[in-house]
PDB file of C-alpha atoms in Angstrom:
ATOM      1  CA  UNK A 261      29.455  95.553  62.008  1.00 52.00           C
ATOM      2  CA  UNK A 262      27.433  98.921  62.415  1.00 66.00           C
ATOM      3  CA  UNK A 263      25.644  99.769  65.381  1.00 69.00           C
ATOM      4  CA  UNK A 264      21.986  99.530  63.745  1.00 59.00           C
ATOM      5  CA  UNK A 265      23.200  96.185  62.098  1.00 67.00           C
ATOM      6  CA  UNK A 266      23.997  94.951  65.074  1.00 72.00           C
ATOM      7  CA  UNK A 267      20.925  96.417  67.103  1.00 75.00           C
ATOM      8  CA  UNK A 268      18.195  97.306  64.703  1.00 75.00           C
ATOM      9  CA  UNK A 269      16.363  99.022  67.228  1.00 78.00           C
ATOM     10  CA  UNK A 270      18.333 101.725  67.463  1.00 77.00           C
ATOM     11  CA  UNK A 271      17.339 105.010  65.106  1.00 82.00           C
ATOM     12  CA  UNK A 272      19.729 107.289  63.062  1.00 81.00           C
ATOM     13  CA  UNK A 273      19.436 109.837  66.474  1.00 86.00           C
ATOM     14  CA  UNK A 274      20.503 107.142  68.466  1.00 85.00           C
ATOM     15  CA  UNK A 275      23.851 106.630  66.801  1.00 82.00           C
ATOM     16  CA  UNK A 276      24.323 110.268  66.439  1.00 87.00           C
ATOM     17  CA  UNK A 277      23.689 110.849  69.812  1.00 90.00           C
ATOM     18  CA  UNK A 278      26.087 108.245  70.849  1.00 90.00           C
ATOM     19  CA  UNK A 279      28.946 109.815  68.626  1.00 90.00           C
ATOM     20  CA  UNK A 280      28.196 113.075  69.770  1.00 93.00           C
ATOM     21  CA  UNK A 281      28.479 111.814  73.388  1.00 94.00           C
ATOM     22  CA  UNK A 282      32.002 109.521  72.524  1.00 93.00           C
ATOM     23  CA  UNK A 283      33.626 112.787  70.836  1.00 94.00           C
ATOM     24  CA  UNK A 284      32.714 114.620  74.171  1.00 94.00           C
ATOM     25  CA  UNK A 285      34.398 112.426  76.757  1.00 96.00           C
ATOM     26  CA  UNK A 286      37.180 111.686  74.331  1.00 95.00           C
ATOM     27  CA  UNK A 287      37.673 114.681  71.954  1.00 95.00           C
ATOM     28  CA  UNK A 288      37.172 112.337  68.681  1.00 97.00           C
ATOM     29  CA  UNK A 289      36.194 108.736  68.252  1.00 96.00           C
ATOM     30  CA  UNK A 290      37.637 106.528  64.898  1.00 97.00           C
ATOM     31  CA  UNK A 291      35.214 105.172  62.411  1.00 95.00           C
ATOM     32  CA  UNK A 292      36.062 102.099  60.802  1.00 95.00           C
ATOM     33  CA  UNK A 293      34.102 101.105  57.742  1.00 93.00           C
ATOM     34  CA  UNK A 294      34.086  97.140  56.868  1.00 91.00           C
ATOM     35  CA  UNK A 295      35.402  96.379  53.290  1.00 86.00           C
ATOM     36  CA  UNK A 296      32.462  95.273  50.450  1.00 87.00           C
ATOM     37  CA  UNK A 297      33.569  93.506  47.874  1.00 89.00           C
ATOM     38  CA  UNK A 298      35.723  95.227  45.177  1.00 89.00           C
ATOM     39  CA  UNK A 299      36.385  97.921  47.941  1.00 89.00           C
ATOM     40  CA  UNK A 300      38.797  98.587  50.669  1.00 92.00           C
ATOM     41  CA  UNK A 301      38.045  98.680  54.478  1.00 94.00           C
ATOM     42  CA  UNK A 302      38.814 102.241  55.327  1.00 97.00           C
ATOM     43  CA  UNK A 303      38.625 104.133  58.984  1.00 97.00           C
ATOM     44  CA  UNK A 304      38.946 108.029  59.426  1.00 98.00           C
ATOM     45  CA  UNK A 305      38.248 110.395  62.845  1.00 98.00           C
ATOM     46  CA  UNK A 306      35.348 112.404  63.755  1.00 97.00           C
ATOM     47  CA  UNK A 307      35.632 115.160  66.331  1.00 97.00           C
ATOM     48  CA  UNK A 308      39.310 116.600  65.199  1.00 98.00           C
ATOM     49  CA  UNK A 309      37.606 119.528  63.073  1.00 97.00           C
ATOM     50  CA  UNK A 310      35.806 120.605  66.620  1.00 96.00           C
ATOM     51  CA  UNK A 311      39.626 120.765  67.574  1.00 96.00           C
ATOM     52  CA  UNK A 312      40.141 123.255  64.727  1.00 96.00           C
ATOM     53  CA  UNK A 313      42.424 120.288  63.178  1.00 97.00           C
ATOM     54  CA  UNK A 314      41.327 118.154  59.667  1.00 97.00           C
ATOM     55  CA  UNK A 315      39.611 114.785  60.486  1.00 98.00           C
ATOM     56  CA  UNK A 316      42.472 111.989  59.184  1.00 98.00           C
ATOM     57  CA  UNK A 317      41.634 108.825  56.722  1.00 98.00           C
ATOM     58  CA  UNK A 318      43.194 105.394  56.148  1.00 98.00           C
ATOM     59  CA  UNK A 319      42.331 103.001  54.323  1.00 96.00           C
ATOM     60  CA  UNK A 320      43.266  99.092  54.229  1.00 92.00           C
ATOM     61  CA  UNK A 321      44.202  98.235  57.631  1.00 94.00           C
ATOM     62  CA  UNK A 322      42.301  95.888  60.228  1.00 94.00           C
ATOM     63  CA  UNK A 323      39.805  98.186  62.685  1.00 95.00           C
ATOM     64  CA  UNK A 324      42.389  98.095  65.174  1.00 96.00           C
ATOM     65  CA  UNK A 325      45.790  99.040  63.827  1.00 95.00           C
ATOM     66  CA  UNK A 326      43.734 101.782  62.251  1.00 96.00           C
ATOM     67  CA  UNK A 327      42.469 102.656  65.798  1.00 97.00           C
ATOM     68  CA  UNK A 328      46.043 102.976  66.792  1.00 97.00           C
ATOM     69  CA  UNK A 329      47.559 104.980  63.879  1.00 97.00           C
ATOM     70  CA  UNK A 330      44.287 107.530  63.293  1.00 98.00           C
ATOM     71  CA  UNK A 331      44.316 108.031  67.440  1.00 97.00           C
ATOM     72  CA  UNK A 332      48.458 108.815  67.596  1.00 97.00           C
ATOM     73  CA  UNK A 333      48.269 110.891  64.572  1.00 97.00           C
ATOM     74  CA  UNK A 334      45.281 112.587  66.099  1.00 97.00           C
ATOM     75  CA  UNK A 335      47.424 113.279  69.011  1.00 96.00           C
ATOM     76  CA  UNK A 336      50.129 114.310  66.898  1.00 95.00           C
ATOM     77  CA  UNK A 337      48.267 116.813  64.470  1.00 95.00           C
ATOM     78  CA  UNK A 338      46.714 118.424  67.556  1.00 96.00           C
ATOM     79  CA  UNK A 339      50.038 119.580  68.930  1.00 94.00           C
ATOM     80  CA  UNK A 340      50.244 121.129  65.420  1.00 91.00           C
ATOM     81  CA  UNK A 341      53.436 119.077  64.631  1.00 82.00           C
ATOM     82  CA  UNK A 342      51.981 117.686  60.889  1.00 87.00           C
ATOM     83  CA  UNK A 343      50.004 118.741  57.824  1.00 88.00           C
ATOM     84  CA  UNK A 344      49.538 118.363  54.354  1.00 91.00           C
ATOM     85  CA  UNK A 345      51.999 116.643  52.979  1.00 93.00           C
ATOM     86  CA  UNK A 346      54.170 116.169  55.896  1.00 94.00           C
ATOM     87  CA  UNK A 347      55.492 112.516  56.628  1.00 96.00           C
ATOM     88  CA  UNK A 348      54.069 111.331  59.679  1.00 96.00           C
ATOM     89  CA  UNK A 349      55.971 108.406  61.473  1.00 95.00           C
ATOM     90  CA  UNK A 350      53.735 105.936  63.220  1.00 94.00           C
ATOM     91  CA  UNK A 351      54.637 104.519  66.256  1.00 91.00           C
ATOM     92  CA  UNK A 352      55.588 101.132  64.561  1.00 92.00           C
ATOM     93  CA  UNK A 353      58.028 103.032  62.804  1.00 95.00           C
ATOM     94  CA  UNK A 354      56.217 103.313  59.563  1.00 95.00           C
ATOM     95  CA  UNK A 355      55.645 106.441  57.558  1.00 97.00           C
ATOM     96  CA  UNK A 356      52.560 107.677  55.940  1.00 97.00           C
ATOM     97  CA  UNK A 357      52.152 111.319  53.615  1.00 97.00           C
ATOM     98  CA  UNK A 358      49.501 112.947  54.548  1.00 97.00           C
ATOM     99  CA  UNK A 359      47.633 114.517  51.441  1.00 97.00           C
ATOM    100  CA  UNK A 360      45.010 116.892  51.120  1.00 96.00           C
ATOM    101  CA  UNK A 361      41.500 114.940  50.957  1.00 96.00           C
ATOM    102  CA  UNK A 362      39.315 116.445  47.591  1.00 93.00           C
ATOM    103  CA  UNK A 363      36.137 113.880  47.862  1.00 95.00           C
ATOM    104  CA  UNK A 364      35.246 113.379  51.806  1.00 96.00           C
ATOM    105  CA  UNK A 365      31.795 111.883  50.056  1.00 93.00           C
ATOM    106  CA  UNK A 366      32.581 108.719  52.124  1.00 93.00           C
ATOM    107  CA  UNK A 367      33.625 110.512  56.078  1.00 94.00           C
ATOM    108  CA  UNK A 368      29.628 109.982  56.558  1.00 92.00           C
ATOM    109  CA  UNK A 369      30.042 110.371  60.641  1.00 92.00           C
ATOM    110  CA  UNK A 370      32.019 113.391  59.883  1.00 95.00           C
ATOM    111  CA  UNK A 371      29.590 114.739  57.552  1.00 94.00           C
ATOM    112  CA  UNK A 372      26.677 114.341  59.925  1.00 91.00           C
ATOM    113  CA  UNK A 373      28.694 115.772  62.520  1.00 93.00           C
ATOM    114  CA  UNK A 374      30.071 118.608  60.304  1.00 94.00           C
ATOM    115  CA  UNK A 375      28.274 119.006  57.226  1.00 94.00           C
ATOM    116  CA  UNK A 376      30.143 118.686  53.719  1.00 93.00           C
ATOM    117  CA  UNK A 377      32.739 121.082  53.944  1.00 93.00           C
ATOM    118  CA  UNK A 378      35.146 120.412  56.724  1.00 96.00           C
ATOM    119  CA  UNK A 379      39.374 119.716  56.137  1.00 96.00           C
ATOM    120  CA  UNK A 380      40.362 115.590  55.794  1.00 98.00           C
ATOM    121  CA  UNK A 381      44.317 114.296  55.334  1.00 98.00           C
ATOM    122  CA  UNK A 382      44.466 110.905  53.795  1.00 98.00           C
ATOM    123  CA  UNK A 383      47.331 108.783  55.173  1.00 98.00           C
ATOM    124  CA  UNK A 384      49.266 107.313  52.259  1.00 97.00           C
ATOM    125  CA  UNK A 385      52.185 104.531  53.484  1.00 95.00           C
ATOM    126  CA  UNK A 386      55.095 105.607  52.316  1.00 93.00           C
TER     127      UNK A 386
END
């Protein structure tokens, strides 16, 4: 659940604050967003772009194997080792193409942290 759902006295600052301050000690933080119905659960990074790297999306997993595969790719992307359209092996062995993100409409954390126009790679299993 979000932060103000689960604490509706916090404001909008609050939570920005508190991703501003998360991104600091850690370099990014993950975002996962809960599925609604007729949509996916999805989670993507906030923070990489400060890096000078594009933020990474995936959608469809449970919060914390998305943790895991969105912070190792993180890692990975920062040495400069993958980008669009590269195969990226996760450390279960899986692969995922990473693709050029168009519509980052829905990277809301990385928006406010950001604005619109910042550089997103979708992770697509392979």
């Amino acid at each position: 659940m979000c932060k103000m759902c689960d604490d509706p006295s916090l404001t909008m600052a609050d939570v920005r604050a508190d991703m501003f301050r998360t991104i600091e000690k850690y370099g990014w933080l993950v975002q996962y967003v809960e599925a609604e119905p007729g949509y996916a659960s999805f989670a993507y990074t906030v923070g990489l772009t400060g890096k000078d790297a594009p933020e990474l999306y995936v959608t469809g997993l449970d919060p914390q194997a998305a943790a895991t595969l969105l912070n190792d790719a993180g890692r990975t992307i920062l040495q400069g080792d993958l980008g669009p359209c590269d195969l990226y092996t996760a450390p279960d062995g899986r692969q995922y193409l990473l693709g050029q993100m168009v519509d980052v409409r829905d990277l809301l954390g990385a928006i406010e942290a950001y604005g619109p126009n910042f550089e997103a790679l979708s992770l697509t299993p392979m």
